[in-house]
XYZ file of C-alpha atoms in Angstrom:
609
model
C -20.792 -30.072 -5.109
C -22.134 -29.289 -1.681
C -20.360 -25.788 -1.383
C -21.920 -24.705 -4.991
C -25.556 -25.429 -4.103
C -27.567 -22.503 -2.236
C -30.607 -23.659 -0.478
C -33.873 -20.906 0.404
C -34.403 -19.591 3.993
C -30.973 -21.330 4.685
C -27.809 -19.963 3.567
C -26.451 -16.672 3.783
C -24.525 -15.711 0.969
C -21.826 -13.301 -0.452
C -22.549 -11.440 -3.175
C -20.624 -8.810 -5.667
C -22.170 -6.281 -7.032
C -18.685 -3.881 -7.756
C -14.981 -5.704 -8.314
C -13.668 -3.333 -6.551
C -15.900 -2.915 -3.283
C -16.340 -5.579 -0.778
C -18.914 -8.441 -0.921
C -22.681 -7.888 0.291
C -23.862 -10.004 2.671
C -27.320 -11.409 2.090
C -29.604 -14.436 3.061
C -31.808 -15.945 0.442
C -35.371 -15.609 1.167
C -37.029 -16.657 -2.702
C -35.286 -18.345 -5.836
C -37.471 -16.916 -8.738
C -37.449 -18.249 -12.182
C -37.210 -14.901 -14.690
C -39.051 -14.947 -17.741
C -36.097 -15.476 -20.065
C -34.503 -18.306 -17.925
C -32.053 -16.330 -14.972
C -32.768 -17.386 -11.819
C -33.262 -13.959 -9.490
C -33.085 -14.274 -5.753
C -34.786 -12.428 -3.436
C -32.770 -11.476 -0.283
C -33.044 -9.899 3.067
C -30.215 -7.312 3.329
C -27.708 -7.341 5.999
C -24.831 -3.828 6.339
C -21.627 -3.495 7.075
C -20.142 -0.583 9.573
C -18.543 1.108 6.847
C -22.311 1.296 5.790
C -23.376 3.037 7.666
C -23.479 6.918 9.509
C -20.579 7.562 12.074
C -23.625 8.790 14.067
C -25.361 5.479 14.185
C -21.798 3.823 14.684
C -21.196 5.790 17.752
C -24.870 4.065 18.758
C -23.386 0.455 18.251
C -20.496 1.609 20.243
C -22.164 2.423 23.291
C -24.916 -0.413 23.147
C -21.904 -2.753 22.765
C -20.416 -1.054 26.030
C -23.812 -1.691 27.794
C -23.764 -5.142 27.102
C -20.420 -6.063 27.948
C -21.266 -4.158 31.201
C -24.552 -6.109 31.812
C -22.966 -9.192 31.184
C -19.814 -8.721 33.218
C -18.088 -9.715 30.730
C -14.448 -7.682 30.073
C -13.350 -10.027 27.260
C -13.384 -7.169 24.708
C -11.300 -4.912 27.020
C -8.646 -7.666 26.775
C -7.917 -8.236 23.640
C -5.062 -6.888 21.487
C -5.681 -3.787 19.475
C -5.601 -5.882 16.329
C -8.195 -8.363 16.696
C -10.567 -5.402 17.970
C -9.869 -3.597 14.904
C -11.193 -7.327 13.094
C -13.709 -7.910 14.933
C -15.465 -4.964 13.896
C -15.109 -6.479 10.570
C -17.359 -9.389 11.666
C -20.319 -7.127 12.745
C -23.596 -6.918 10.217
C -27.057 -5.019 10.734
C -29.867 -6.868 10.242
C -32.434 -4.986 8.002
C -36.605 -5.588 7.212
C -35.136 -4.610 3.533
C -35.623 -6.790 0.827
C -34.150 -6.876 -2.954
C -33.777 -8.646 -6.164
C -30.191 -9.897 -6.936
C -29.158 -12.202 -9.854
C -28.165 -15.316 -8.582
C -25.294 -15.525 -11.114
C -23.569 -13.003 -8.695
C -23.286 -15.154 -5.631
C -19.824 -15.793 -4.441
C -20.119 -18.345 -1.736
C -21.412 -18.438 1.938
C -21.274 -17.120 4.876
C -22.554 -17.443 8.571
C -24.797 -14.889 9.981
C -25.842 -15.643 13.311
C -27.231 -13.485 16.510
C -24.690 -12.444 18.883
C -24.401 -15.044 21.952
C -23.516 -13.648 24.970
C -22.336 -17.098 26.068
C -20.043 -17.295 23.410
C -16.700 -16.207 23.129
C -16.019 -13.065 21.082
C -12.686 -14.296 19.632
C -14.768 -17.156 19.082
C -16.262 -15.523 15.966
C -12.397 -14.348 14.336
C -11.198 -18.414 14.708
C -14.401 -19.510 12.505
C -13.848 -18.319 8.563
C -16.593 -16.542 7.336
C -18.627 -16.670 10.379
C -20.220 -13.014 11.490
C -22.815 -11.697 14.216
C -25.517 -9.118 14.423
C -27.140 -7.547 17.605
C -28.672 -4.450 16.449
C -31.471 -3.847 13.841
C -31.004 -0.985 10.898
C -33.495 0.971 9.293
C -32.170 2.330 5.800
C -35.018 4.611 5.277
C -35.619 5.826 9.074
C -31.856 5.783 9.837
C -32.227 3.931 13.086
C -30.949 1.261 14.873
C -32.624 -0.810 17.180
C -31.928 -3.553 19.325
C -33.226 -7.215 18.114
C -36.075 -8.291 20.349
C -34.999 -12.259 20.299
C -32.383 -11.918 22.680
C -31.032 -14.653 24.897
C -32.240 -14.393 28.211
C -29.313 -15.673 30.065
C -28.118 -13.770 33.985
C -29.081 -13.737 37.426
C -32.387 -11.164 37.095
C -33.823 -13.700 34.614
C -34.008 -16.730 37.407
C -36.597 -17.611 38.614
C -36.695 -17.042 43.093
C -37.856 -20.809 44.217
C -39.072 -20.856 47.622
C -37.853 -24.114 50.225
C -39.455 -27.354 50.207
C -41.879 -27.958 53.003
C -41.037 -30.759 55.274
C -43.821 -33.232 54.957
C -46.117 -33.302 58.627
C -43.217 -30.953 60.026
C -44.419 -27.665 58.286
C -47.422 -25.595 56.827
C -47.808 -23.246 54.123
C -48.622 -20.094 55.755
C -49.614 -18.221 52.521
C -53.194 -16.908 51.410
C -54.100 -19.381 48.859
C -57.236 -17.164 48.347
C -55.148 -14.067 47.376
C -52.917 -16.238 44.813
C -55.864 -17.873 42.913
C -59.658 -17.421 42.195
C -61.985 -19.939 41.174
C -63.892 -19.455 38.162
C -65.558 -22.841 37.446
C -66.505 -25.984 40.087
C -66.728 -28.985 38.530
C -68.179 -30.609 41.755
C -71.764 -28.670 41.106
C -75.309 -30.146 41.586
C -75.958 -29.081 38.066
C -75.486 -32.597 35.497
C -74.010 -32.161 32.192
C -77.086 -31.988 30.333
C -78.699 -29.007 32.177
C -75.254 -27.274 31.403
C -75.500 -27.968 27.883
C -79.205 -26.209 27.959
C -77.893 -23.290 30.045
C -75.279 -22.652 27.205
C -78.021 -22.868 23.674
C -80.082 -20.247 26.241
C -76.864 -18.162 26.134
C -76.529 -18.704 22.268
C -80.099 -18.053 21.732
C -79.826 -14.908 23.536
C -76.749 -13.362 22.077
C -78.501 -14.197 18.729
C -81.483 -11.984 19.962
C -79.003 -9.212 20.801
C -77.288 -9.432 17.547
C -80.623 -8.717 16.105
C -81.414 -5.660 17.968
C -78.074 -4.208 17.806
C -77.573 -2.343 14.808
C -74.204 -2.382 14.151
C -74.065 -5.861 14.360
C -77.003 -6.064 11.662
C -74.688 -4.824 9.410
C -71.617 -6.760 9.734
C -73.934 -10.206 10.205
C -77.011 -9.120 7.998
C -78.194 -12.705 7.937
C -79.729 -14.990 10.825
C -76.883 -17.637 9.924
C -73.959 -15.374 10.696
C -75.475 -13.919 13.613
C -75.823 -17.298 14.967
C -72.447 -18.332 14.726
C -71.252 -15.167 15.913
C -73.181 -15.928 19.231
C -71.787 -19.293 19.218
C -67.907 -18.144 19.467
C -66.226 -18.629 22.539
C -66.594 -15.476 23.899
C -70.718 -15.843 24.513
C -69.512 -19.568 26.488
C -66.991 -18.050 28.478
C -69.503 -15.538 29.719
C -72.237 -18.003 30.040
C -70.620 -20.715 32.685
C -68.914 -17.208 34.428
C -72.901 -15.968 34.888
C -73.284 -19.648 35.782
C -71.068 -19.854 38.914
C -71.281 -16.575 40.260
C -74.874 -17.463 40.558
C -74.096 -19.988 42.552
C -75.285 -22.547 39.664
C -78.878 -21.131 39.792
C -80.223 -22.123 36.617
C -83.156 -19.692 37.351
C -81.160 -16.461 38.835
C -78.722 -16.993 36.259
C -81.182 -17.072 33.207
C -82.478 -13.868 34.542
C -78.647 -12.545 34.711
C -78.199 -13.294 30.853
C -81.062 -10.690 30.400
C -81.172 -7.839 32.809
C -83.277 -4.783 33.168
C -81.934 -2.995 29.856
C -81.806 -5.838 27.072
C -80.284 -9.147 26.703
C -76.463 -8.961 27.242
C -73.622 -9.051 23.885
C -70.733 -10.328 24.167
C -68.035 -9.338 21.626
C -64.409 -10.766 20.988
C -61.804 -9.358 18.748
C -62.827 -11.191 15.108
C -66.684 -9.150 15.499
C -64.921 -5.988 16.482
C -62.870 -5.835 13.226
C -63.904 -4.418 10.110
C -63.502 -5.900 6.819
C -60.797 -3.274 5.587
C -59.066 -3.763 9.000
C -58.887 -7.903 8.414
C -57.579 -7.084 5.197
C -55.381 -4.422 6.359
C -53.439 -6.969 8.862
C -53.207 -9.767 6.536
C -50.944 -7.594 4.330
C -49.297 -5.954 7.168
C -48.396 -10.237 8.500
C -47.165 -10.794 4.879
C -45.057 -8.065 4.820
C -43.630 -8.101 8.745
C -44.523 -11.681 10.161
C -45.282 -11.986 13.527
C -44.172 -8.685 14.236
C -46.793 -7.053 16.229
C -45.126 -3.914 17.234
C -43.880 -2.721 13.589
C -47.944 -4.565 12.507
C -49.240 -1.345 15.099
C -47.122 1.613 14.038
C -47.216 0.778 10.020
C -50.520 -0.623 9.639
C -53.369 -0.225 12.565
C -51.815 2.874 14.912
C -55.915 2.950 16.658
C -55.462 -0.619 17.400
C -53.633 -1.859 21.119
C -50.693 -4.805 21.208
C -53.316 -6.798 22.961
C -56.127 -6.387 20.236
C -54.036 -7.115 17.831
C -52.425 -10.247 19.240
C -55.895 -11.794 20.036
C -57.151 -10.845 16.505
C -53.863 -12.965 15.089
C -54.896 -16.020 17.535
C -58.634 -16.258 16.361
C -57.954 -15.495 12.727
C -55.716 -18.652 12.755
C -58.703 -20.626 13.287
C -60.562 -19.172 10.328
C -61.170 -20.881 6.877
C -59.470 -18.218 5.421
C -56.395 -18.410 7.085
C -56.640 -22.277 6.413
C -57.139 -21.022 2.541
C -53.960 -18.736 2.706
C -51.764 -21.590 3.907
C -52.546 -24.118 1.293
C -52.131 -21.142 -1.085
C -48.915 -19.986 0.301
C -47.935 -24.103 -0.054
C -48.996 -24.419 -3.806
C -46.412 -21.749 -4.249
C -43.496 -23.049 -2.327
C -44.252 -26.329 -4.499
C -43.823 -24.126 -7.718
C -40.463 -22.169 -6.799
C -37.302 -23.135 -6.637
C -35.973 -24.612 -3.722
C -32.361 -24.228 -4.438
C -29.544 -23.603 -7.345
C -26.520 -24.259 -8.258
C -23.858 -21.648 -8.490
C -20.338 -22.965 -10.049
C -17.210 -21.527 -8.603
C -16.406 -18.329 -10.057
C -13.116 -18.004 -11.253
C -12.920 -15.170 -13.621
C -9.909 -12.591 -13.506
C -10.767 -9.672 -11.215
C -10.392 -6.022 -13.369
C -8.284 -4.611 -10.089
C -5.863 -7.217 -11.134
C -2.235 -6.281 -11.424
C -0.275 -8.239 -14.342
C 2.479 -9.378 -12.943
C 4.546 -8.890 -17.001
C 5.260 -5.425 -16.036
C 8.977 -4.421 -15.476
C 9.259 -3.657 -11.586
C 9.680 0.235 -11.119
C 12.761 1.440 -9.975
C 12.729 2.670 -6.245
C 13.645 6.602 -6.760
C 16.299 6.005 -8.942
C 17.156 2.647 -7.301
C 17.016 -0.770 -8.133
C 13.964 -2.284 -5.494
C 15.776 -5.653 -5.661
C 18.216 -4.427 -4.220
C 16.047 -3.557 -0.613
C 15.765 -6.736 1.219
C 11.678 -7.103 1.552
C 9.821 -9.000 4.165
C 8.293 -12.063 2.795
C 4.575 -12.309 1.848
C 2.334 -14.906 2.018
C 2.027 -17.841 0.286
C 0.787 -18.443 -2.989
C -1.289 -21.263 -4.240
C 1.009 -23.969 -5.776
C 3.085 -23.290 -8.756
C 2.559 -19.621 -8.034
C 5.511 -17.347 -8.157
C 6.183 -14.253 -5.963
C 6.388 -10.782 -7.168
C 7.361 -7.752 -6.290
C 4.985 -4.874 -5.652
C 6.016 -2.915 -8.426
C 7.812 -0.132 -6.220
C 5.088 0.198 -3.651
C 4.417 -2.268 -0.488
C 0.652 -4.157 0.575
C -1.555 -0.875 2.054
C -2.342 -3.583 4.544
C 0.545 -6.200 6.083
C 3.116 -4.117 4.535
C 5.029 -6.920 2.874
C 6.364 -6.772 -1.019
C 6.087 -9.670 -2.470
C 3.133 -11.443 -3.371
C 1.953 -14.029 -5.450
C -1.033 -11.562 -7.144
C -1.349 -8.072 -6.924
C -4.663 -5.764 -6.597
C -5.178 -1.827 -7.247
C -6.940 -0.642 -4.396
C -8.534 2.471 -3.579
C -8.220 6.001 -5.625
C -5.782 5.641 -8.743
C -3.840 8.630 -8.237
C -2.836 7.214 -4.875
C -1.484 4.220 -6.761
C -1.817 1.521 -3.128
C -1.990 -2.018 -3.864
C -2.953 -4.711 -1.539
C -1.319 -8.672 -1.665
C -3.581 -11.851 -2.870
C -4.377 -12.181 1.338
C -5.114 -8.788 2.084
C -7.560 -8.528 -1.071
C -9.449 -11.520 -0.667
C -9.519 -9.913 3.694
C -10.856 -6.896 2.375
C -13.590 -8.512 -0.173
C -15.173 -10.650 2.513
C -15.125 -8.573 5.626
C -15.228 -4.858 4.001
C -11.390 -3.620 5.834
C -7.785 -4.041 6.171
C -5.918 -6.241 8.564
C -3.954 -4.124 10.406
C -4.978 -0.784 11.704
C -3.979 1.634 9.288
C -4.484 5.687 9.297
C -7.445 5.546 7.287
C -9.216 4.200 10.221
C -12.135 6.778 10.908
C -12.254 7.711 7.189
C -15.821 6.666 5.607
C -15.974 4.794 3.752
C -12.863 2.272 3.118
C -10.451 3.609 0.723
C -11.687 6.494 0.425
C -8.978 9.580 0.133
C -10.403 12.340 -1.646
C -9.766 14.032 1.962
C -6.151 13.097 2.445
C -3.278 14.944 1.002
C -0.884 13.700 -1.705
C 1.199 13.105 1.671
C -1.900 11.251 2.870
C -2.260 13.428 5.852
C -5.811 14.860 6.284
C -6.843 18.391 4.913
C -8.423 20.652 6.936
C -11.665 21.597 6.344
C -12.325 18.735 3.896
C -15.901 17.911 5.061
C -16.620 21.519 4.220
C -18.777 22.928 0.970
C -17.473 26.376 1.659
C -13.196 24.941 1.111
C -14.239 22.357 -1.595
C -13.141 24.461 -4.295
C -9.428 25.151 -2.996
C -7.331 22.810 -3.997
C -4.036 23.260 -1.685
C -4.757 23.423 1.680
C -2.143 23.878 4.075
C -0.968 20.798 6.465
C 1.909 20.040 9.123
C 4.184 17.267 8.739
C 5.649 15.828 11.691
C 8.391 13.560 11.366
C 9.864 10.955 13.711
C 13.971 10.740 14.521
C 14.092 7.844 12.575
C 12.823 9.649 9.556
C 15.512 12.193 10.047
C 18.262 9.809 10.271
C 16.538 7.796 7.436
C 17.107 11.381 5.041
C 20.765 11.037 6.310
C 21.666 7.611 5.790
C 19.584 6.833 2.263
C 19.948 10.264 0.598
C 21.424 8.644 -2.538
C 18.100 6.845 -2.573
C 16.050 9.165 -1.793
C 17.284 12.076 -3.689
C 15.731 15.024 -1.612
C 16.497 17.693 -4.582
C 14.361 15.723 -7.293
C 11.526 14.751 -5.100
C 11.323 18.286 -3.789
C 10.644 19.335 -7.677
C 8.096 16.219 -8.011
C 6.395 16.177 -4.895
C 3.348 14.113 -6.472
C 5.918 11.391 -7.312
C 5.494 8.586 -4.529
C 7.826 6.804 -2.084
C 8.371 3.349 -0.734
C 8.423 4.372 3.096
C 8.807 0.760 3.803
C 11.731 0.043 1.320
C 13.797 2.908 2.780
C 12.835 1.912 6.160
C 14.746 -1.248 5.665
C 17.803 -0.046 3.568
C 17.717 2.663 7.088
C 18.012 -0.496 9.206
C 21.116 -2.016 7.119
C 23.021 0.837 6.970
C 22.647 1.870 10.697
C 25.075 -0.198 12.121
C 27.874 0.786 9.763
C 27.188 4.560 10.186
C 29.611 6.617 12.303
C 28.369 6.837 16.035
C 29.176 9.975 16.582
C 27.511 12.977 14.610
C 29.265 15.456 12.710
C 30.493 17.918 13.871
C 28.783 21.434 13.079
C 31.014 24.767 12.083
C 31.137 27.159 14.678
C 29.532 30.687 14.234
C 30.917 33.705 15.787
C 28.384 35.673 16.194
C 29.319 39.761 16.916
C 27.423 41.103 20.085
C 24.530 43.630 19.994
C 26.181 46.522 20.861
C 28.852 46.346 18.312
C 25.466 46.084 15.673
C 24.434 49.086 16.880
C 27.469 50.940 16.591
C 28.176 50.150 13.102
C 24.325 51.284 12.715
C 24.926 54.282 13.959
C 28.374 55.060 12.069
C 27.076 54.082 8.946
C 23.687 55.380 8.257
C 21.145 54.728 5.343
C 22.135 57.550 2.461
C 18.646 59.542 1.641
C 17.269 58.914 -1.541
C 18.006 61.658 -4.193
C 15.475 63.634 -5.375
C 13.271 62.322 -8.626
C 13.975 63.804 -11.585
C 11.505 66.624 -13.079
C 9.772 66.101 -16.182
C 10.934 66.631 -19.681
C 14.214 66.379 -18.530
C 16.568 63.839 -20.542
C 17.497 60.827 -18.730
C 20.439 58.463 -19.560
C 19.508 54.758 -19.893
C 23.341 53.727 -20.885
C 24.312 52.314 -17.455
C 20.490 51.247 -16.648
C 19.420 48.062 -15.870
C 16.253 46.987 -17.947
C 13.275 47.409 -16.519
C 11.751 44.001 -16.133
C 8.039 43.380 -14.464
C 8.293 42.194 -11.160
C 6.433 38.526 -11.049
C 3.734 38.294 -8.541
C 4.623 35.951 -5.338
C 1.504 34.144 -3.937
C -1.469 35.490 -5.924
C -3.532 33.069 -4.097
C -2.129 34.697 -0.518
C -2.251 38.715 0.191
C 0.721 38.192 2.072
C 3.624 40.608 3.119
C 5.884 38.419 0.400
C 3.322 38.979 -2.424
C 3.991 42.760 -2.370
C 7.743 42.757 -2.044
C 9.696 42.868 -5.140
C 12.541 40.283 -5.874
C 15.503 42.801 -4.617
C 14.223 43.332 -1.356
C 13.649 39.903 -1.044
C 17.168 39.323 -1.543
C 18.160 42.566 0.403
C 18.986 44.716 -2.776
C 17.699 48.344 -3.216
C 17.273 50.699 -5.880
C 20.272 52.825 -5.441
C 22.994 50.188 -5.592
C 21.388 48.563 -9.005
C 21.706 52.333 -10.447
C 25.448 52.579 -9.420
C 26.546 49.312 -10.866
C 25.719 48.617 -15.150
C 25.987 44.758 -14.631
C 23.237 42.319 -14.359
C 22.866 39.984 -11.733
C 21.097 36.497 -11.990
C 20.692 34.702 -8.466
C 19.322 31.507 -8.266
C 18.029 30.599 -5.290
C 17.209 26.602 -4.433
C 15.639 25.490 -1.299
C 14.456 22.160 0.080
């Protein structure tokens, strides 16, 4: 099939190198033939914002601003917060990085294409698969730079035509001598044969000047290659210019070609360059193409743009760039031009089986909490519940296939839709509060009430493990405690606070009992509370006794109506608090003198949620 066969320099292609982590995003630049039969392909990468450093993503940001600004263009300011958060999903980095993949990891294709200002940017989340790149990454330099082939599409890059002149009516009133010079007048006394001697004079005497220069005796030592160094364009050009600003003199502009201090040399860009330079900007073209900027700055710093652009043009004419092209040919014949990839259809390892026994929700039966429905399955598939727990993305409970996703111990799960979302375009679908985290679903930072620690991009708090955190609850989570307290059982998960809970089950049981719950609140007991001056009165009237006086030593002391003495547990070793000094009775408002008057024990258990 059509869709199974990947073509070289063509298609841009998913591949998976983790089941668990989204698809890379390559194009195929070479289909190699290993020497034990795989087929390898040789890619040019492309990276994902989840890739790469919130530093450099704050850089995309505000080059994406500047666009939409230079463009006038406020589509991105109108959309809805959702297909923002997607579209993000659809933008690569381009990257000068090649690798080796196996092409048995391929996993379909993609479109890659440069962003087009005069296309829509909803445009790109209607297409399937299709994504856009603007800026260019560096993986080693950790840069980003804008791609040079832009569209040039606005008002600066028009053209200003002036108004047609009326024929007879009006004149040009410009300088045509300031917007042109003449080089060359074809309307000379001088015939085409006298030319033609003028120009083997001019070859004859850069020859002569070859020969007495001796740096070029080096790089042409014989006669031969000095001649057909003199013979290159550069000794014409400066022949028939000696020509006409002599007026087309043969005999002033002979004696032009050899003035008072030797016979003139001419040099263009192919005699200037050394043999280690030529060699040094073939392998800089085979590594960057036509890239004459990163050919400058990599390979030949001493070298200008212009050198080296002129160098490129007169090296193209050159048998040996005639010899590299039939080489580079011979090859392309030899490799492989495309392969075939069958559909892979193996089970995924973050596969949930779908023979496990739903979990009960806290104690309560989950089919009993109405569930929003999920997507659809393929046919003959059968929806199933998410085993307690709802998608991480869309929310919903039911699904045809379930997928682990993320860190085990937070146990989240996303639906057959949501997975195969987050495998192509490297996120979820909705907004979620692990927006901002890096990367994906990563939580090592978030609490086991997925809130965020504090100071958990810190080496100096790695090593605590409890950090302290402030959960804020809305009034519908209040009344949701209220109203589904024999579901949620506040006493057991406040002894098992690791043990998780289906938000979005309780959420809904909240919205079917609502409407049956008594409108008005309970009412609360009143407390009488005695005024202060009262307080201090009985202060006053019945003062703290002093403590008696400790016994002296060696005296006999009666432990009949003694308690036991029992160690006092430390509170909050971890803490040097206030409470971490106290002892359990003056925690509970007990002192020493009333356990000594009374023989009895006391146990006092003391629960709190």
């Amino acid at each position: 099939a059509a869709a199974d066969l990947f073509c070289v320099s063509m298609h841009y292609v998913y591949f998976e190198n983790s089941s668990s982590n989204p698809l890379l995003i390559r194009r195929i630049e070479e289909l190699n033939k290993t020497a034990n039969g795989n087929v390898e392909a040789k890619v040019v990468c492309f990276y994902r914002r989840r890739d790469i450093s919130s530093t450099l993503i704050a850089l995309a940001d505000k080059h994406a601003r500047e666009l939409e600004e230079e463009m006038e263009n406020s589509e991105m300011a109108d959309l809805p917060e959702k297909q923002k958060h997607q579209l993000r999903h659809r933008e690569l980095f381009l990257s000068r990085q090649l690798e080796s993949l196996p092409a048995t990891h391929i996993r379909g294709k993609c479109c890659v294409t440069l962003l087009n200002e005069t296309e829509a940017l909803k445009s790109y989340l209607d297409r399937e698969d299709a994504f856009f790149y603007s800026l260019v990454y560096d993986p080693q330099q950790k840069t980003l730079l804008a791609d040079k082939g832009e569209i040039r599409i606005g008002n600066k890059y028009q053209a200003d035509i002036t108004d047609l002149l009326n024929e007879g009516n009006e004149t040009d009133g410009r300088d045509l001598a300031k917007l042109e010079e003449k080089v060359w007048d074809p309307n000379s006394s001088l015939t085409e044969k006298q030319i033609d001697q003028f120009l083997v004079v001019a070859r004859s005497v850069g020859t002569f000047a070859r020969a007495l220069d001796c740096s070029s005796s080096v790089r042409q030592p014989s006669l031969h290659m000095s001649a057909a160094a003199a013979s290159r364009d550069i000794t014409l050009f400066h022949a028939m210019d000696t020509l006409h600003a002599n007026g087309y003199d043969m005999t002033r502009a002979i004696a032009a070609l050899v003035p008072q201090g030797g016979p003139v040399l001419c040099r263009d860009e192919m005699e200037e360059w050394s043999a280690s330079e030529a060699n040094l900007f073939e392998e800089a073209l085979e590594k960057y193409g036509k890239d004459f900027t990163d050919i400058q700055q990599d390979f030949l710093p001493w070298k200008s743009l212009t050198s080296i652009i002129e160098y490129y043009y007169m090296w193209k004419t050159t048998d040996r760039y005639v010899q590299q092209k039939r080489l580079k040919a011979a090859e392309a014949e030899s490799k492989l031009k495309q392969v075939y990839i069958p559909n892979y259809n193996k089970p995924n390892p973050n596969q949930l089986s779908n023979s496990v026994k739903p979990a009960l929700l806290n104690g309560a039966a989950g089919s009993n909490v109405p569930v929003p429905p999920g997507p659809p399955g393929p046919p003959g598939s059968v929806q199933t519940p998410g085993l307690g727990r709802a998608c991480e993305s869309c929310y919903t409970s039911s699904s045809y296939q379930w997928y682990s996703w993320g860190p085990p111990n937070m146990q989240c799960r996303l639906c057959a839709s949501c997975w195969t979302y987050w495998k192509k375009y490297g996120g979820l679908k909705m907004p979620t509060r692990l927006d901002g985290e890096r990367p994906g679903p990563n939580r090592s930072t978030l609490s086991p009430h997925s809130l965020p620690l504090r100071h958990s991009g810190s080496p100096k708090f790695a090593v605590k493990t409890r950090q302290a955190f402030f959960l804020q609850t809305t009034g519908q989570t209040r009344l949701a405690r209220r109203l589904c307290e024999d579901i949620i059982r506040p006493r057991y998960l406040a002894r098992h606070p690791y043990l998780p809970v289906n938000t979005a089950a309780i959420k809904a049981e909240c919205a079917l009992r609502l409407p049956d719950s008594p409108k008005k609140p309970s009412q609360l007991k009143p407390v009488e509370r005695k005024p202060l001056e009262s307080v201090v009165r009985y202060l006053e009237a019945h003062p703290r006794p002093s403590k008696p006086n400790p016994p002296p030593r060696g005296s006999s002391i009666s432990t009949g109506c003694l308690t036991p003495i029992k160690s006092s547990p430390i509170l909050n070793n971890g803490s040097p608090t206030i409470l971490g000094k106290r002892s359990y009775e003056q925690h509970n408002g007990l002192d020493g003198e009333f356990l000594s008057s009374h023989c009895t024990s006391s146990y006092v258990h003391n629960e709190t949620f």
